Coordinates of C-alpha atoms in Angstrom, one line a residue:
M282 CA 75.8 93.6 94.6
A283 CA 73.0 91.2 93.0
Q284 CA 74.8 88.1 92.8
H285 CA 75.4 86.5 89.4
R286 CA 77.6 83.9 88.1
G287 CA 79.1 83.7 91.5
V288 CA 80.1 87.3 91.8
N289 CA 79.9 88.9 95.3
G290 CA 81.6 91.9 94.8
L291 CA 83.5 94.0 91.9
R292 CA 86.1 96.7 92.3
F293 CA 88.6 98.9 90.6
N294 CA 92.3 99.3 91.8
Q295 CA 93.2 102.8 92.5
D296 CA 93.9 104.0 88.9
Q297 CA 91.3 102.1 87.2
S298 CA 93.7 100.0 85.0
C299 CA 92.7 96.5 86.7
F300 CA 89.4 95.2 88.5
C301 CA 89.0 92.4 91.0
C302 CA 86.1 89.9 91.8
A303 CA 85.3 88.5 94.9
M304 CA 83.8 85.3 94.0
E305 CA 82.2 82.1 95.5
T306 CA 84.9 80.4 93.8
G307 CA 87.9 82.9 95.5
V308 CA 89.2 85.9 93.5
R309 CA 89.7 87.0 90.4
I310 CA 92.2 89.6 88.8
F311 CA 91.6 91.3 85.6
N312 CA 93.6 93.7 83.6
I313 CA 91.2 96.3 81.6
E314 CA 93.2 97.3 78.5
P315 CA 93.9 95.0 77.2
L316 CA 91.2 92.6 78.8
M317 CA 92.9 89.7 80.2
E318 CA 93.2 87.6 83.5
K319 CA 96.2 88.5 85.6
G320 CA 95.6 86.3 88.4
H321 CA 93.4 84.2 90.6
L322 CA 93.1 82.5 93.9
D323 CA 91.0 79.4 94.3
L324 CA 88.5 78.2 96.7
E325 CA 90.9 76.0 98.6
Q326 CA 93.4 78.9 99.1
V327 CA 90.7 81.8 100.3
G328 CA 87.4 80.1 100.3
S329 CA 84.2 82.0 99.2
V330 CA 84.8 85.7 99.4
G331 CA 82.5 88.5 100.0
Q332 CA 85.3 91.6 99.2
V333 CA 88.5 92.3 97.8
E334 CA 90.7 95.3 97.3
M335 CA 93.6 95.8 95.2
L336 CA 96.7 98.0 96.0
H337 CA 97.7 99.5 92.6
R338 CA 99.1 96.7 90.8
C339 CA 101.0 95.0 93.6
N340 CA 101.3 91.9 95.0
L341 CA 98.7 92.9 97.9
L342 CA 95.2 91.9 98.4
A343 CA 92.7 92.7 100.9
L344 CA 90.4 90.1 101.7
V345 CA 87.0 89.6 103.6
G346 CA 85.3 86.5 103.9
G347 CA 81.4 85.9 102.4
G348 CA 79.6 83.9 100.1
S349 CA 78.2 80.5 100.8
N350 CA 81.6 78.8 101.7
P351 CA 83.9 81.1 103.4
K352 CA 87.2 80.2 104.8
F353 CA 87.6 83.3 106.7
S354 CA 85.1 85.4 108.8
D355 CA 83.3 88.4 107.6
I356 CA 84.4 90.4 110.8
S357 CA 88.2 90.2 109.8
V358 CA 90.0 91.6 107.0
L359 CA 93.0 89.5 105.5
I360 CA 96.2 90.9 103.7
W361 CA 97.3 88.3 101.0
D362 CA 100.7 88.6 99.7
D363 CA 101.1 86.6 96.5
S364 CA 104.7 87.2 96.1
R365 CA 105.4 85.1 99.1
D366 CA 106.6 81.4 98.3
G367 CA 104.9 78.3 99.6
K368 CA 101.2 78.4 101.4
D369 CA 101.9 81.2 104.1
K370 CA 100.8 84.1 101.8
L371 CA 98.4 85.5 104.7
V372 CA 100.7 88.0 106.3
L373 CA 98.0 90.3 108.4
E374 CA 94.7 89.8 110.0
F375 CA 92.7 92.9 111.2
T376 CA 89.8 91.3 113.3
F377 CA 86.6 93.8 114.7
T378 CA 83.3 92.9 116.6
K379 CA 81.1 93.7 113.7
P380 CA 81.2 92.6 110.1
V381 CA 83.2 94.8 107.8
L382 CA 81.4 96.6 105.5
S383 CA 84.1 97.9 102.9
V384 CA 88.1 98.2 103.0
R385 CA 90.4 101.2 101.2
L386 CA 93.7 100.7 100.6
R387 CA 96.7 103.3 99.6
S388 CA 100.3 102.6 99.8
D389 CA 100.7 103.9 103.3
K390 CA 97.3 103.1 105.1
I391 CA 94.6 101.0 105.2
V392 CA 91.0 102.0 106.3
I393 CA 88.3 99.6 107.3
V394 CA 84.6 100.4 107.7
V395 CA 82.1 98.9 110.0
K396 CA 78.3 100.0 110.6
N397 CA 78.9 102.7 112.8
R398 CA 82.9 103.2 112.9
I399 CA 85.9 103.6 110.3
Y400 CA 89.4 102.6 111.4
V401 CA 92.5 103.8 109.8
Y402 CA 96.0 101.8 110.1
S403 CA 99.2 102.4 109.0
F404 CA 100.2 99.9 106.2
P405 CA 102.0 97.7 105.3
D406 CA 104.8 97.4 107.8
N407 CA 104.0 97.1 111.5
P408 CA 100.4 98.6 111.2
T409 CA 99.5 100.6 114.2
K410 CA 96.0 102.1 114.6
L411 CA 95.9 105.8 113.6
F412 CA 92.4 106.7 113.7
E413 CA 89.0 106.1 114.7
F414 CA 85.9 107.8 113.6
D415 CA 82.3 107.4 114.5
T416 CA 79.8 107.7 111.8
R417 CA 76.0 107.6 111.6
D418 CA 74.6 104.3 110.4
N419 CA 76.7 103.2 107.4
P420 CA 75.2 99.9 106.3
K421 CA 76.8 100.1 103.0
G422 CA 79.9 100.8 104.3
L423 CA 80.5 104.4 101.8
C424 CA 84.1 105.7 102.2
D425 CA 86.7 106.8 99.9
L426 CA 90.4 107.4 100.2
C427 CA 92.4 109.8 97.7
P428 CA 95.5 107.5 96.3
S429 CA 97.4 110.7 95.9
M430 CA 100.9 111.0 97.6
E431 CA 100.4 115.0 97.9
K432 CA 96.7 114.7 99.4
Q433 CA 95.5 111.8 102.0
L434 CA 91.9 112.7 102.0
L435 CA 89.3 110.1 103.4
V436 CA 85.7 110.9 102.6
F437 CA 82.5 109.1 104.5
P438 CA 79.0 109.9 105.6
G439 CA 78.9 112.4 108.4
H440 CA 76.7 112.5 111.7
K441 CA 74.0 114.5 110.2
C442 CA 71.8 113.0 107.6
G443 CA 73.2 113.5 104.0
S444 CA 76.3 114.8 105.2
L445 CA 79.8 114.1 104.2
Q446 CA 82.8 114.1 106.5
L447 CA 86.2 115.2 105.0
V448 CA 89.4 114.2 106.6
D449 CA 92.7 115.2 105.5
L450 CA 95.0 112.0 107.3
C451 CA 98.1 114.2 106.7
N452 CA 97.2 116.9 108.8
A453 CA 94.8 115.1 111.4
K454 CA 96.8 114.2 114.6
P455 CA 96.5 110.4 115.3
S456 CA 94.2 109.0 118.1
S457 CA 92.5 112.9 118.4
S458 CA 89.3 113.6 117.4
S459 CA 90.4 116.7 115.2
A460 CA 87.0 117.8 113.9
P461 CA 86.7 116.9 110.3
F462 CA 85.2 119.2 107.8
T463 CA 81.8 118.5 106.8
I464 CA 79.8 119.0 103.6
N465 CA 76.0 119.3 103.9
A466 CA 75.7 117.3 100.7
H467 CA 72.1 115.9 100.6
Q468 CA 68.7 116.3 102.5
S469 CA 68.2 112.5 102.6
E470 CA 70.7 109.7 103.4
L471 CA 73.8 109.1 101.4
G472 CA 73.9 106.4 98.7
C473 CA 77.1 106.5 96.9
L474 CA 80.1 108.8 96.9
A475 CA 83.6 109.2 95.2
V476 CA 86.7 111.3 95.3
N477 CA 89.1 112.0 92.4
Q478 CA 92.5 110.9 92.1
Q479 CA 93.9 114.4 93.2
G480 CA 91.6 114.7 96.0
T481 CA 90.3 117.9 95.2
L482 CA 87.0 116.9 94.2
V483 CA 84.1 114.8 95.8
A484 CA 80.8 113.6 94.2
S485 CA 78.1 112.0 96.0
A486 CA 74.4 111.0 95.5
S487 CA 71.5 110.3 98.1
R488 CA 69.6 107.2 98.4
K489 CA 67.0 108.3 95.7
G490 CA 69.9 108.7 93.2
T491 CA 68.4 111.2 91.0
L492 CA 70.9 113.8 91.5
I493 CA 74.9 113.7 92.0
R494 CA 76.5 116.8 93.4
L495 CA 79.9 117.8 92.9
F496 CA 81.9 119.6 95.5
D497 CA 85.5 121.5 95.8
T498 CA 87.2 119.8 98.7
Q499 CA 89.3 122.7 99.8
T500 CA 86.1 125.3 99.7
R501 CA 83.4 122.8 100.4
E502 CA 81.5 124.5 97.7
Q503 CA 78.8 122.9 95.6
L504 CA 80.1 123.0 92.2
V505 CA 77.6 121.7 90.0
E506 CA 74.4 119.5 90.2
L507 CA 74.4 116.7 87.8
R508 CA 70.5 114.9 87.1
R509 CA 70.7 111.0 86.5
G510 CA 66.9 111.0 86.1
T511 CA 63.9 111.5 87.8
D512 CA 62.9 108.3 88.9
P513 CA 64.7 107.0 92.3
A514 CA 67.5 104.5 91.5
T515 CA 70.1 102.7 93.3
L516 CA 73.7 104.3 92.4
Y517 CA 76.4 101.4 92.4
C518 CA 79.2 103.7 91.5
I519 CA 80.4 107.3 90.7
N520 CA 83.8 107.6 89.0
F521 CA 86.1 110.9 87.5
S522 CA 87.9 110.6 84.4
H523 CA 91.7 110.9 84.9
D524 CA 92.0 114.4 84.1
N525 CA 88.8 115.4 85.8
C526 CA 87.0 116.4 82.5
F527 CA 84.1 113.8 83.0
L528 CA 82.5 112.0 85.8
C529 CA 80.5 108.6 85.4
S530 CA 77.8 106.7 87.1
S531 CA 76.1 103.6 86.9
S532 CA 72.7 102.1 88.7
D533 CA 69.8 99.7 89.0
K534 CA 68.3 101.2 86.0
G535 CA 71.0 99.4 84.0
T536 CA 72.2 103.0 82.5
V537 CA 75.7 104.2 82.4
H538 CA 75.5 108.4 82.4
I539 CA 78.4 110.3 81.4
F540 CA 78.7 113.9 82.3
A541 CA 80.9 116.8 81.4
L542 CA 82.6 118.7 84.3
K543 CA 85.1 121.0 82.9
D544 CA 82.8 122.4 79.7
T545 CA 79.6 121.6 81.7
K546 CA 77.9 123.5 78.5
L547 CA 78.2 120.1 76.7
N548 CA 75.5 118.8 79.3
R549 CA 72.1 118.9 78.3
R550 CA 69.6 120.8 79.7
S551 CA 65.9 120.4 80.4
A552 CA 63.6 122.1 77.6
L553 CA 62.0 124.0 80.4
A554 CA 65.1 125.8 81.0
R555 CA 64.6 127.6 77.7
V556 CA 61.0 128.6 79.3
G557 CA 62.2 131.6 81.7
K558 CA 60.5 131.7 85.1
V559 CA 59.1 128.5 86.7
G560 CA 58.1 127.7 89.9
P561 CA 60.2 126.7 93.0
M562 CA 59.9 122.8 92.6
I563 CA 60.4 122.8 88.6
G564 CA 63.1 125.3 89.0
Q565 CA 65.4 122.9 90.9
Y566 CA 64.5 120.2 88.1
V567 CA 65.5 122.9 85.4
D568 CA 68.7 123.8 86.8
S569 CA 70.3 120.8 87.0
Q570 CA 72.4 119.2 84.1
W571 CA 71.5 116.0 82.4
S572 CA 74.2 113.6 81.3
L573 CA 75.8 114.5 77.9
A574 CA 75.9 110.6 77.1
S575 CA 75.0 107.4 78.5
F576 CA 74.5 103.6 77.6
T577 CA 72.9 100.5 78.6
V578 CA 73.8 97.3 80.3
P579 CA 71.6 94.3 81.5
A580 CA 69.6 96.2 83.9
E581 CA 69.1 93.4 86.3
S582 CA 73.0 93.2 86.8
A583 CA 74.7 95.5 89.2
C584 CA 77.8 97.1 87.6
I585 CA 80.6 99.4 88.1
C586 CA 82.1 101.9 85.7
A587 CA 85.1 103.8 85.0
F588 CA 87.1 106.0 82.4
G589 CA 89.6 104.1 80.2
K590 CA 92.7 105.3 78.4
N591 CA 92.2 108.2 76.5
T592 CA 92.9 107.2 72.7
S593 CA 92.8 110.7 70.9
K594 CA 91.9 114.2 72.1
N595 CA 88.3 113.9 70.8
V596 CA 87.7 110.4 72.0
N597 CA 86.9 109.2 75.2
S598 CA 86.2 105.7 76.6
V599 CA 83.9 104.4 79.4
I600 CA 84.2 100.7 81.0
A601 CA 81.3 99.0 82.4
V602 CA 82.1 95.6 84.3
C603 CA 79.0 93.8 85.5
V604 CA 78.3 91.0 87.9
D605 CA 76.8 89.0 85.3
G606 CA 80.1 88.5 83.9
T607 CA 80.2 91.0 81.0
F608 CA 82.5 93.8 80.4
H609 CA 81.4 96.8 78.1
K610 CA 83.3 99.4 76.5
Y611 CA 82.2 102.3 75.0
V612 CA 83.5 105.6 73.3
F613 CA 82.0 109.0 73.4
T614 CA 82.6 112.1 72.0
P615 CA 82.2 115.8 73.4
E616 CA 79.1 116.2 71.3
G617 CA 77.6 113.2 73.2
N618 CA 77.9 110.6 70.4
C619 CA 78.4 107.0 72.3
N620 CA 79.2 103.7 70.8
R621 CA 79.9 100.2 71.7
E622 CA 83.6 99.6 71.0
A623 CA 83.8 96.2 72.9
F624 CA 81.9 93.5 74.3
D625 CA 83.3 90.7 76.5
V626 CA 82.1 88.0 79.0
Y627 CA 85.3 88.6 81.3
L628 CA 84.5 85.4 83.4
D629 CA 85.0 83.3 80.5
I630 CA 88.5 84.5 79.7
C631 CA 91.4 82.2 80.4
D632 CA 94.5 82.7 82.8
D633 CA 97.4 84.7 81.7
D634 CA 99.8 83.9 84.7
I635 CA 102.0 86.9 84.6
F636 CA 100.8 88.8 88.1

């Protein structure tokens, strides 16, 4: 993420009710609705931080050192327990030989991604290594973990270019290389991926970033192809709404796109789709669905996006949190009307002290 105002990384928690900022000055945690700071760790406590991951709204945080003044190494994941009294709040440490690229948590496991490998440990009591998966080069640390108690789905890049690997951590045997399921999602390298809350759907985009494809994790069949645009773009984030009716995505074009998943007739189609038979290349372009609504954020500022709480049946909201310190909330209707409801500079909000 392009660093602005000292923000090195942004992540939502598992139900998108909070977000955390890895910063040059430590860590800050915000509640989304209403927007307020819930806690922070300062430079003296943790140094500059490259990555931070929350576990729901509990007292545990996973930290990876980074930025210009790190106290901790980028090859280690440290677990910080904010509920402990005194100074000794670092309760666990996982150290590797290569830099940690991403961390994912669920209530019973921690997943740590390095360039060619993914490690899964039991968590948080007496962590034991359960699995180790080899991957192709994964410089962005792509990986997602379903938070649901019913389904322990882990998704990450497969060995083949553009493929997704799906592993059910419930059924896989620890320390065995039980063959994960593979979906051949794209022809070029993966750029972004996301799993829904229930672990039933996975969405992915390639590094080209023009298309987002949606797959059923059970049948591994493609359900729909969504078109972000025609120009290549780097996707920062893909997220599902809580009821799986919609999907949002953000990219370096500065546009957040919203797509309908349940009632796909709401998505826009290319004008060429009404022309009838067209050549194979244009055919691919015509068949995909365009977003039903979109809004813009500062283009030079990376952002993450997620759905807000539904306020009424026909009004949904999308939140975008940018590394330049800005917070955007837009409401949209199924007809595609999209209006800004809130704008704030979250980095200028004062502490609320209840964490």
